[in-house]
CSV table of C-alpha atoms in Angstrom, one decimal:
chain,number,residue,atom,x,y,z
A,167,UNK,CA,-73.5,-9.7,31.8
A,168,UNK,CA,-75.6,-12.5,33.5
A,169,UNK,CA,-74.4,-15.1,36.2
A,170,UNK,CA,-76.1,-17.9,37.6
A,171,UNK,CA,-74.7,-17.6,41.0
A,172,UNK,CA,-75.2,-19.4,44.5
A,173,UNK,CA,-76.1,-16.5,47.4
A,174,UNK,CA,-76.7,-17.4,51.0
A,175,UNK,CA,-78.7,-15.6,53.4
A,176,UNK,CA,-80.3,-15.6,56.9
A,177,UNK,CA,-83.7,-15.8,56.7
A,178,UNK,CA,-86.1,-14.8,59.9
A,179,UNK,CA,-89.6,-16.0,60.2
A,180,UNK,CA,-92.0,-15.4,62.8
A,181,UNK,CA,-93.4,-18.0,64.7
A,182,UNK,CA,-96.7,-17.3,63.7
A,183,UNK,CA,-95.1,-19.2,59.8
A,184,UNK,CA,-94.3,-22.0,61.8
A,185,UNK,CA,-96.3,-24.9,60.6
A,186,UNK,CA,-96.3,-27.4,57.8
A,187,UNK,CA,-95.7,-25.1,55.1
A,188,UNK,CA,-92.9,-23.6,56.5
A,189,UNK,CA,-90.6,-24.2,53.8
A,190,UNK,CA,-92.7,-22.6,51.2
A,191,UNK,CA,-93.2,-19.3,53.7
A,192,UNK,CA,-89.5,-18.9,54.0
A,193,UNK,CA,-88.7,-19.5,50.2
A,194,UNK,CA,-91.8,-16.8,49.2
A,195,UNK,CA,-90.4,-14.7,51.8
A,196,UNK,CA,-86.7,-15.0,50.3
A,197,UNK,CA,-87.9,-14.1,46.7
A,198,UNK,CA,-89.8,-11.1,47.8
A,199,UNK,CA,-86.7,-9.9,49.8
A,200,UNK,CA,-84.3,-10.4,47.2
A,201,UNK,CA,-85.4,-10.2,44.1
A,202,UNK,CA,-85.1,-7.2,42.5
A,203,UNK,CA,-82.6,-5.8,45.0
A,204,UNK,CA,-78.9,-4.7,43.7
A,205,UNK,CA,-76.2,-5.3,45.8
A,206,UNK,CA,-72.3,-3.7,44.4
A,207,UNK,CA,-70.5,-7.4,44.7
A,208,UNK,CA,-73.5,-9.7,42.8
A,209,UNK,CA,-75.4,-6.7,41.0
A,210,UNK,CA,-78.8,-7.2,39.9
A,211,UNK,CA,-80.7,-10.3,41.6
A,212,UNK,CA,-83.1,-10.7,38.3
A,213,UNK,CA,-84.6,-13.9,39.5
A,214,UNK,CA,-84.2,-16.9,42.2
A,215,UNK,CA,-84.0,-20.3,40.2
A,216,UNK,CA,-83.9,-22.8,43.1
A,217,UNK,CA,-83.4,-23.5,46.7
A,218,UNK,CA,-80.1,-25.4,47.5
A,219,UNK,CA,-80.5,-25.7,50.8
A,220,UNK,CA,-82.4,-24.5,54.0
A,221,UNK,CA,-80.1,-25.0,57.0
A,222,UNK,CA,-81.7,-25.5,60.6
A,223,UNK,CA,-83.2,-22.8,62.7
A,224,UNK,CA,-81.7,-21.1,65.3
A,225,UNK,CA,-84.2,-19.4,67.5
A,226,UNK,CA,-83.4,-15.6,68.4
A,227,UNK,CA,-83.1,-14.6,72.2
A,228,UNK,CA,-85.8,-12.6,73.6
A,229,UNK,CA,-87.9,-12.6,70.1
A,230,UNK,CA,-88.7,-15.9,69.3
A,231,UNK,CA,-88.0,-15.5,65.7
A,232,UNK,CA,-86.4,-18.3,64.0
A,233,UNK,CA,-83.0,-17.6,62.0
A,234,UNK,CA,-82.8,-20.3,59.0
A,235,UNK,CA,-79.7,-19.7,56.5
A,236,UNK,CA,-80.7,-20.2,53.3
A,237,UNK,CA,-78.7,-21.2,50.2
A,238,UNK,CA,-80.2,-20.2,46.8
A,239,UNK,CA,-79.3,-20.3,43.0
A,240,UNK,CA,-80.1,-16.8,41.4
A,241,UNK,CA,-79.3,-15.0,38.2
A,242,UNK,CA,-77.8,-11.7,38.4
A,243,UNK,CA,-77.4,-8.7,35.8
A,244,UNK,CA,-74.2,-7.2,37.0
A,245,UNK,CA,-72.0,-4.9,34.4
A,246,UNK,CA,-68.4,-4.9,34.8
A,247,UNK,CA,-65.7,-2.3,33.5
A,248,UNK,CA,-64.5,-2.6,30.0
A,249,UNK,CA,-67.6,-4.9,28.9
A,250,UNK,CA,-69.7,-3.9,26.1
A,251,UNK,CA,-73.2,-3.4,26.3
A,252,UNK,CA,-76.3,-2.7,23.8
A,253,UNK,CA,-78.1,-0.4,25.2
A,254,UNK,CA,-81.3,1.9,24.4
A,255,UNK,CA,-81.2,5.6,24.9
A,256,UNK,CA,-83.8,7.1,27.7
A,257,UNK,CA,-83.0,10.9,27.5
A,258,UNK,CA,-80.7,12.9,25.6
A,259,UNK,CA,-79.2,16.5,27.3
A,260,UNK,CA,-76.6,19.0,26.6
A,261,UNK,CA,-74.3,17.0,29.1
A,262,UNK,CA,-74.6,13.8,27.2
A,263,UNK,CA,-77.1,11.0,27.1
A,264,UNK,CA,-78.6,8.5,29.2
A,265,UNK,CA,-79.5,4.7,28.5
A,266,UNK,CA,-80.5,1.3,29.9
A,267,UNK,CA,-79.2,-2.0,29.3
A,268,UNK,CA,-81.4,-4.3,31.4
A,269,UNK,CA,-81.5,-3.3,35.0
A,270,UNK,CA,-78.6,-0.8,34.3
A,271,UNK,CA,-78.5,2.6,33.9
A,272,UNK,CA,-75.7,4.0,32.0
A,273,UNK,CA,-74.6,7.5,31.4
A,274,UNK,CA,-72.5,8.6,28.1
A,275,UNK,CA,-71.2,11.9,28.7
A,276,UNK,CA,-70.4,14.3,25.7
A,277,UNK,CA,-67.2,14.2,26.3
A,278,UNK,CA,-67.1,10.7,25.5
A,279,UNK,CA,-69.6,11.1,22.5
A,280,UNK,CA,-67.4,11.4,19.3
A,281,UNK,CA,-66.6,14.6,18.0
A,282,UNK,CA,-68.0,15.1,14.8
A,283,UNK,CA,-71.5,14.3,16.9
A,284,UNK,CA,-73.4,17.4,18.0
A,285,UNK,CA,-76.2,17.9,20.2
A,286,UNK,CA,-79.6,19.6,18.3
A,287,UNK,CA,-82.1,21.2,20.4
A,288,UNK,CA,-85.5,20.8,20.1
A,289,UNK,CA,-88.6,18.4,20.3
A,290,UNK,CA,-86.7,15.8,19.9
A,291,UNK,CA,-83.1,16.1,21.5
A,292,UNK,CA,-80.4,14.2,19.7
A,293,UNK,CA,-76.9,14.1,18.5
A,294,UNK,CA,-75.9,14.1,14.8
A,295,UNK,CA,-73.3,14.3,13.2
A,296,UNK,CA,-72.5,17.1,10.9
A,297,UNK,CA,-73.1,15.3,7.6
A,298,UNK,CA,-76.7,13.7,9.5
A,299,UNK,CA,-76.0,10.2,8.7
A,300,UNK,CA,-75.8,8.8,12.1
A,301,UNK,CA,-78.2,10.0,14.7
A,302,UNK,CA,-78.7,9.4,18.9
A,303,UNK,CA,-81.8,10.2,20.2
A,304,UNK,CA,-84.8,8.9,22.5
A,305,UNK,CA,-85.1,5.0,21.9
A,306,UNK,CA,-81.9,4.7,19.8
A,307,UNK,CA,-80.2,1.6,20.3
A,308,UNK,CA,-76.6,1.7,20.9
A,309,UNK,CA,-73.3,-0.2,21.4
A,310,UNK,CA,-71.0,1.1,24.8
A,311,UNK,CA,-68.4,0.3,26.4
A,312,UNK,CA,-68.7,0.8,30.6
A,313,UNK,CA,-66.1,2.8,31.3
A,314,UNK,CA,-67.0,3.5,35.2
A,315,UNK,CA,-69.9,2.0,37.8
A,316,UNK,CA,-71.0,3.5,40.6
A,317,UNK,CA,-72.7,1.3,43.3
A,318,UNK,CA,-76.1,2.7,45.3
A,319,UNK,CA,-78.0,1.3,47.9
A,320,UNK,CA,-80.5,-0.2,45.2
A,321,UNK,CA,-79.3,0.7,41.9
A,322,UNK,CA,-75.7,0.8,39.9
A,323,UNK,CA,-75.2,3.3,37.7
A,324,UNK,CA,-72.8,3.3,35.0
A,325,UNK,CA,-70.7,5.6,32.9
A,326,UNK,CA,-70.0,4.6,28.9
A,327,UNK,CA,-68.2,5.5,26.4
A,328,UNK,CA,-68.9,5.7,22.6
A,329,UNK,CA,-65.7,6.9,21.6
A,330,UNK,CA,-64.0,4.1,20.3
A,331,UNK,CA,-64.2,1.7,17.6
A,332,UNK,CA,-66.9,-0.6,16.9
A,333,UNK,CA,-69.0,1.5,19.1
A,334,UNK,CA,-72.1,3.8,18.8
A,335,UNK,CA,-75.6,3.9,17.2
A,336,UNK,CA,-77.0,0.4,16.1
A,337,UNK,CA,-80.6,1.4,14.9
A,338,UNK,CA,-81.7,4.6,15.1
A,339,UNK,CA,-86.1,4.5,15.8
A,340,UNK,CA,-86.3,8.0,12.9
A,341,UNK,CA,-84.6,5.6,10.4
A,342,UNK,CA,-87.2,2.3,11.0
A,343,UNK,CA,-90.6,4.8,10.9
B,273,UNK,CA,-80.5,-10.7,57.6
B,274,UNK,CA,-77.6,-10.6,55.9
B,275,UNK,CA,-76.0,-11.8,52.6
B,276,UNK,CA,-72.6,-13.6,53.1
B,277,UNK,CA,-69.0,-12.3,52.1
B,278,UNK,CA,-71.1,-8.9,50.6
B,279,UNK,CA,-68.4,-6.3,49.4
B,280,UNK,CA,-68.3,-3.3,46.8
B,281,UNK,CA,-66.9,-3.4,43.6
B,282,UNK,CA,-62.8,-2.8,43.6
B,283,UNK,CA,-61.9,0.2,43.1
B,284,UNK,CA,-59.5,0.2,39.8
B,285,UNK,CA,-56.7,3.1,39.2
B,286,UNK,CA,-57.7,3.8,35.9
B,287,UNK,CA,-55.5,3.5,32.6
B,288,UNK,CA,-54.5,6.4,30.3
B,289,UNK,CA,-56.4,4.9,27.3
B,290,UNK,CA,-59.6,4.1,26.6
B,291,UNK,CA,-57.9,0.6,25.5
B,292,UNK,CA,-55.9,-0.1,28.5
B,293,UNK,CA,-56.4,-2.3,30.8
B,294,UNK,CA,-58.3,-2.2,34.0
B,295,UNK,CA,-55.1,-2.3,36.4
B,296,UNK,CA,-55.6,-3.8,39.7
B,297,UNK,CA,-58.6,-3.3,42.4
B,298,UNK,CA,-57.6,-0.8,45.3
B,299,UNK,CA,-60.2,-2.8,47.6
B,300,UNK,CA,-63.3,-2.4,48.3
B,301,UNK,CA,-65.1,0.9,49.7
B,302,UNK,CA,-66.9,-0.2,52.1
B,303,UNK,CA,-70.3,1.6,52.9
B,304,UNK,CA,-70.6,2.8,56.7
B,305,UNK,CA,-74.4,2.9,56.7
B,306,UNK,CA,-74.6,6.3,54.5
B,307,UNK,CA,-75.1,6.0,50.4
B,308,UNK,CA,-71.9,4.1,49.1
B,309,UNK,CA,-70.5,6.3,46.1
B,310,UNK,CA,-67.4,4.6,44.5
B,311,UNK,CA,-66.4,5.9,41.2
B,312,UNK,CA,-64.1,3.9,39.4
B,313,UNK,CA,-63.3,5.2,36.2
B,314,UNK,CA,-60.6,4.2,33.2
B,315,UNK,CA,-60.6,8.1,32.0
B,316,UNK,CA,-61.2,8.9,27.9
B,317,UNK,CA,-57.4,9.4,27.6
B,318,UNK,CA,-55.3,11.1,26.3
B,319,UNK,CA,-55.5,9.4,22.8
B,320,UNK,CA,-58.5,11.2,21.2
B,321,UNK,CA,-60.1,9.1,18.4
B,322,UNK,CA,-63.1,9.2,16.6
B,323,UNK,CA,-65.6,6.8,17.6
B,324,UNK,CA,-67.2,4.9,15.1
B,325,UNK,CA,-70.6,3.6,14.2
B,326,UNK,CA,-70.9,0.0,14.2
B,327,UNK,CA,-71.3,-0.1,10.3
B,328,UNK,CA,-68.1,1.6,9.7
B,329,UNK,CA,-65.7,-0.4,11.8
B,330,UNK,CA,-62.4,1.5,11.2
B,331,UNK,CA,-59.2,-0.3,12.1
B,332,UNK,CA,-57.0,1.3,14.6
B,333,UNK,CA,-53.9,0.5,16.9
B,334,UNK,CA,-54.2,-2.6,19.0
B,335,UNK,CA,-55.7,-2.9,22.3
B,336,UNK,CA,-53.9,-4.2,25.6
B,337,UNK,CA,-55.7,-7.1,26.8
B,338,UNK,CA,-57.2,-6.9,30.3
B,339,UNK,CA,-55.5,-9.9,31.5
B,340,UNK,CA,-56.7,-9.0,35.3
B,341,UNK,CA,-60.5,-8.0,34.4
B,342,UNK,CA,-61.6,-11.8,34.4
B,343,UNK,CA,-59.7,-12.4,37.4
B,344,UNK,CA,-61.0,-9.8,39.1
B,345,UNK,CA,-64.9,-10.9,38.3
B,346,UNK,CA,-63.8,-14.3,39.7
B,347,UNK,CA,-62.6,-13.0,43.1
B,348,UNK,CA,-65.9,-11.0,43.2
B,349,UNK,CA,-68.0,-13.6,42.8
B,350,UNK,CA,-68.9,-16.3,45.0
B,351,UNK,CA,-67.3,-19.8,43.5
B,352,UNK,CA,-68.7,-22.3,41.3
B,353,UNK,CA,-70.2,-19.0,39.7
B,354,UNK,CA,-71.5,-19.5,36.0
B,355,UNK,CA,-70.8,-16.8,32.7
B,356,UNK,CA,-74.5,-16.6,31.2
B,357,UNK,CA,-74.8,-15.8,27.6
B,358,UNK,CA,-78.1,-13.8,27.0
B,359,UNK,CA,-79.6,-15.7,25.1
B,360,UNK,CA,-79.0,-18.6,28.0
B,361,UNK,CA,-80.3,-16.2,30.5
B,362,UNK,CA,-83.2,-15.5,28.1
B,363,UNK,CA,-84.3,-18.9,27.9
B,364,UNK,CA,-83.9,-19.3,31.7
B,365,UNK,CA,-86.0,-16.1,32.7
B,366,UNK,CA,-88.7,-16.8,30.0
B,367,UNK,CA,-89.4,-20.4,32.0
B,368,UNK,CA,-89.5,-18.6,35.0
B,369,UNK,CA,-92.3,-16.2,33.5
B,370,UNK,CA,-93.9,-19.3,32.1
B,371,UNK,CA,-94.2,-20.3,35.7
B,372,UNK,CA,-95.2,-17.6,36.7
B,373,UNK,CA,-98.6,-17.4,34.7
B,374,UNK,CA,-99.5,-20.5,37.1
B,375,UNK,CA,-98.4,-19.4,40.6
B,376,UNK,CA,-100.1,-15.6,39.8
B,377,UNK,CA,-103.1,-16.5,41.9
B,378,UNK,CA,-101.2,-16.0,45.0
B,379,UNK,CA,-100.6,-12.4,45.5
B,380,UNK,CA,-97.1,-13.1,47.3
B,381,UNK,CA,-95.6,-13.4,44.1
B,382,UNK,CA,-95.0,-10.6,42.4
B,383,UNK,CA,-92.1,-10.2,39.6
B,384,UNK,CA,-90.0,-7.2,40.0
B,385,UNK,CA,-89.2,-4.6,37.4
B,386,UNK,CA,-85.8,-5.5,36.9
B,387,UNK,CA,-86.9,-9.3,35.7
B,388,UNK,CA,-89.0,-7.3,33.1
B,389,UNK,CA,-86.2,-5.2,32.0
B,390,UNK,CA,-83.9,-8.0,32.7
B,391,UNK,CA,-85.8,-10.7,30.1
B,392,UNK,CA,-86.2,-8.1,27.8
B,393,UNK,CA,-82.6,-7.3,27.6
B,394,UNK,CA,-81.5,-11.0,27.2
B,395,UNK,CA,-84.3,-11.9,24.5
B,396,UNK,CA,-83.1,-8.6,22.0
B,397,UNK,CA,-82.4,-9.8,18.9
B,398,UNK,CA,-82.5,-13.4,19.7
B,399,UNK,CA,-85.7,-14.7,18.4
B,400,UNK,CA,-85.8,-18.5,19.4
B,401,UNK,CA,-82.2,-18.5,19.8
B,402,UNK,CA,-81.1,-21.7,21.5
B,403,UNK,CA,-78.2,-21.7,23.8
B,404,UNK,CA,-77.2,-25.2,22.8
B,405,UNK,CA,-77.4,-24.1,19.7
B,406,UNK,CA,-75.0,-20.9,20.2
B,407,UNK,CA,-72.7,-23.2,23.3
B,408,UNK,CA,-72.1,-25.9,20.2
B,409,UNK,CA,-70.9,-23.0,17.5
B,410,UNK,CA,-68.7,-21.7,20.2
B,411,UNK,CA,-67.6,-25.0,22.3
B,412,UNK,CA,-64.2,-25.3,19.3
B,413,UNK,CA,-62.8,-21.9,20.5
B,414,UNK,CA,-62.1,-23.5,24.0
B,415,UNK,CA,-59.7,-25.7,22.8
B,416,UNK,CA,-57.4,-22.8,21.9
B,417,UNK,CA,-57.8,-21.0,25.4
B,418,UNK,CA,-61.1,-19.2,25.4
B,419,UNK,CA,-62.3,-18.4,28.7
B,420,UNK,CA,-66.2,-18.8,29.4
B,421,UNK,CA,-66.4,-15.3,29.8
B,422,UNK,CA,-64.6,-14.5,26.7
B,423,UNK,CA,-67.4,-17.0,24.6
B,424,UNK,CA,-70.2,-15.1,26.6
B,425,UNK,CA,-68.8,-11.8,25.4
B,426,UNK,CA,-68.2,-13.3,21.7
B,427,UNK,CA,-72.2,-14.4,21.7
B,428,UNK,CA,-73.1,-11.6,23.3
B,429,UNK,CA,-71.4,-9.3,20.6
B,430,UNK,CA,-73.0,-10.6,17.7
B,431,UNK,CA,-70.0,-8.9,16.0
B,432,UNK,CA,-69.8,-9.4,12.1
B,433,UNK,CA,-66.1,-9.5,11.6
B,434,UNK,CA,-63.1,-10.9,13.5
B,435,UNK,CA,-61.6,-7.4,13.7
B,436,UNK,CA,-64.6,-6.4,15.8
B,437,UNK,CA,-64.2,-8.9,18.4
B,438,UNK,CA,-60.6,-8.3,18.8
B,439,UNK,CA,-61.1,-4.1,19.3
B,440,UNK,CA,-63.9,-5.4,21.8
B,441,UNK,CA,-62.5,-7.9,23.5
B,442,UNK,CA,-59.2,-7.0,24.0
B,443,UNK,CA,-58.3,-10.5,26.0
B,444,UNK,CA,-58.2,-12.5,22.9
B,445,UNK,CA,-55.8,-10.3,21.4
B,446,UNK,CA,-53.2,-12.7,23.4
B,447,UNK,CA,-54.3,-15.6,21.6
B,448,UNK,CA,-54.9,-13.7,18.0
B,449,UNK,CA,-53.0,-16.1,15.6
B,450,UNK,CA,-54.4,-19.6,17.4
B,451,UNK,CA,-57.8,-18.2,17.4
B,452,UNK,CA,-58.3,-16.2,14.2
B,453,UNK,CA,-59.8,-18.6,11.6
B,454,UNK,CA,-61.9,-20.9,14.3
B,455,UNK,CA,-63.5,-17.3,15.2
B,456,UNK,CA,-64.1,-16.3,11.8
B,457,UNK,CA,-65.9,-20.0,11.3
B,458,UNK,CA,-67.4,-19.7,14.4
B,459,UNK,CA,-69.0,-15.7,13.7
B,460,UNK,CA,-70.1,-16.6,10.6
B,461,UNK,CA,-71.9,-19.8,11.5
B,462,UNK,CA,-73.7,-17.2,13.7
B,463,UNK,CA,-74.3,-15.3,11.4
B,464,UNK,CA,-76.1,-17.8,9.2
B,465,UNK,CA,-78.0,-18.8,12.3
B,466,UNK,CA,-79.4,-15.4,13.1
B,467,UNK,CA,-80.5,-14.5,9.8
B,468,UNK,CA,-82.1,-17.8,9.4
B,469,UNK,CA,-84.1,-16.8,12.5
B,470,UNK,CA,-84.4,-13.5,11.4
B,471,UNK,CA,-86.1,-14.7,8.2
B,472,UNK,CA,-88.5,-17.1,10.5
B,473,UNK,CA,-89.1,-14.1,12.5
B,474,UNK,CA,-90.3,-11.9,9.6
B,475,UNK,CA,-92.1,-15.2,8.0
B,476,UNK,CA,-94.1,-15.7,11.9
B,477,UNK,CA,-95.2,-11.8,11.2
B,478,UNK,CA,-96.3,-12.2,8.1
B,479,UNK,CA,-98.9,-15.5,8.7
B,480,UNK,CA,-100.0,-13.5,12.1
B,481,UNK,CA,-100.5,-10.5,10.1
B,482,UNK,CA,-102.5,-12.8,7.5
């Protein structure tokens, strides 16, 4: 889900930024630090929406850069457990299949795929089920539930689940062509 | 440089079900400098049950609502924090990009991937959807106890029937018989609105294509 959220963070410039357009270097430098990173509390920082406020500068001992905490609005991507994302399907394996919502990747394992869904080997790897009405492949859209997230230094990675009601294939790309 | 009050995700002891709730956070794992793996997993269950595609939709037992799940986000996140529906993210992004176009001349600023993905996620199936629009459907349900996040969810669902949005959002469930016929008015006015749009959509193809 997204949040508009308020963050705050230290900034360091150089002195060499110092100067009329100060501001402007510290804000640039804050979007090109932040944006696009992933951090386990806030998630995904998609994109900065504003500048709340630039605090004073505290100069560093024995470096001369400047310190400036800076307090910015931002809009973050971050999945929680239990929600229920739409989702399109990246790579399909024996072991289950893989899909992104957004920033997020999510893993369905088969295990958590129903039952009556198989996996088919070939060209195009997929699961069907045995009468070949519904099918999961490459580019299939999909309806999970995260059931588990994992938090890297740059990346979350979560687990889903199709098992349940209400949940699996929304539009399968075979059935569109 | 640092961001403020930073910690993992909680760590939840996981239910039995694939319906139960969350349970409580264990605390946060807190990474010592190495990559931070935390697994927190509610477990497939016991209760093995076929899963459905969306057109189907077969009933089954009812859900326990999460009651700590929203709670849980709110202690996460910093205060004064705001539940985006996509389509409310969408428009916000999409002005961003806008901008964008103008500031590309400096080389500085560069959009990162996840914006791309991110937009793209938030503008699926939403052609010209306004927020207003979707807030305004949505705004009655509040009177009966809806949550922010739980009207996020509900427009985020784009669910079809009021079954649906009780199997997915289990924290209504509480608040079932208030809610039932305001929801059903409220999905179907949705409805209406997104196959109006779908219909301008196809409509915009068709002149394009012309």
């Amino acid at each position: 889900m997204f949040f508009h959220i308020v963050l705050e963070r230290n900034m360091q410039l150089h002195p060499r930024h110092f100067g009329r357009d100060l501001r402007d270097k510290l804000v640039t430098k804050l979007m090109k630090d932040v944006e696009g990173t992933c951090s386990g509390r806030h998630g995904f920082i998609v994109a900065i929406t504003g500048i709340e406020n630039v605090g004073k500068g505290l100069i560093r001992d024995g470096t001369g850069f400047v310190t400036f905490p800076v307090k910015y609005q931002c809009v973050v991507f971050r999945p929680f457990k239990g929600e229920i994302l739409e989702a399109v399907v990246t790579m399909v394996n024996k072991m289950g299949f893989f899909a992104e919502a957004g920033p997020v990747q999510i893993f369905v394992s088969n295990h958590l795929i129903p039952d009556d869904m198989e996996f088919q080997t070939g060209d195009m790897p997929n699961y069907t089920t045995s009468d070949g009405s519904v099918k999961i492949q490459k580019e299939s859209e999909v309806r999970l539930k995260i059931i588990g997230t994992r938090v890297d230094a740059t990346e979350i990675f979560c687990i889903g689940t199709i098992k349940d009601d209400f949940l699996g294939v929304i539009s399968d790309p075979g059935a569109t062509s | 440089m640092t961001e403020k009050g930073g910690q993992g995700f909680g760590n939840s002891k996981g239910g039995k079900s694939a319906h139960k709730s969350s349970g409580k956070d264990n605390g946060s794992a807190k990474s010592k400098g190495g990559r931070k793996v935390q697994f927190e997993s509610e477990g497939s269950g016991d209760k093995v049950r076929k899963g459905d595609k969306i057109a189907n939709g077969s009933k089954s037992s009812q859900a326990k609502a999460p009651s700590t799940q929203e709670c849980r986000l709110e202690r996460e996140l910093p205060e004064n924090s705001k539940f985006l529906m996509d389509c409310e993210a969408a428009e916000i992004l999409q002005g961003i990009q806008e901008q964008m176009v103008m500031l590309s001349e400096d080389p500085n600023i560069k959009l990162p991937v996840s914006f791309d993905s991110g937009l793209m996620y938030a503008k699926r199936g939403s052609y010209c959807t306004k927020s207003l629009t979707v807030g305004k459907i949505l705004q009655p349900l509040k009177i009966y106890g809806v949550s922010d996040a739980e009207i996020c969810q509900i427009a985020n669902l784009r669910a079809e029937s009021v079954e649906e949005v009780f199997c997915l959002i289990p924290s209504l469930k509480a608040k079932e018989n208030k809610i039932k016929e305001p929801l059903r008015i409220a999905l179907g006015e949705l409805t209406n609105l997104r196959d109006a749009l779908d219909e301008l959509a196809k409509f915009n193809e068709s002149v394009a294509m012309d």
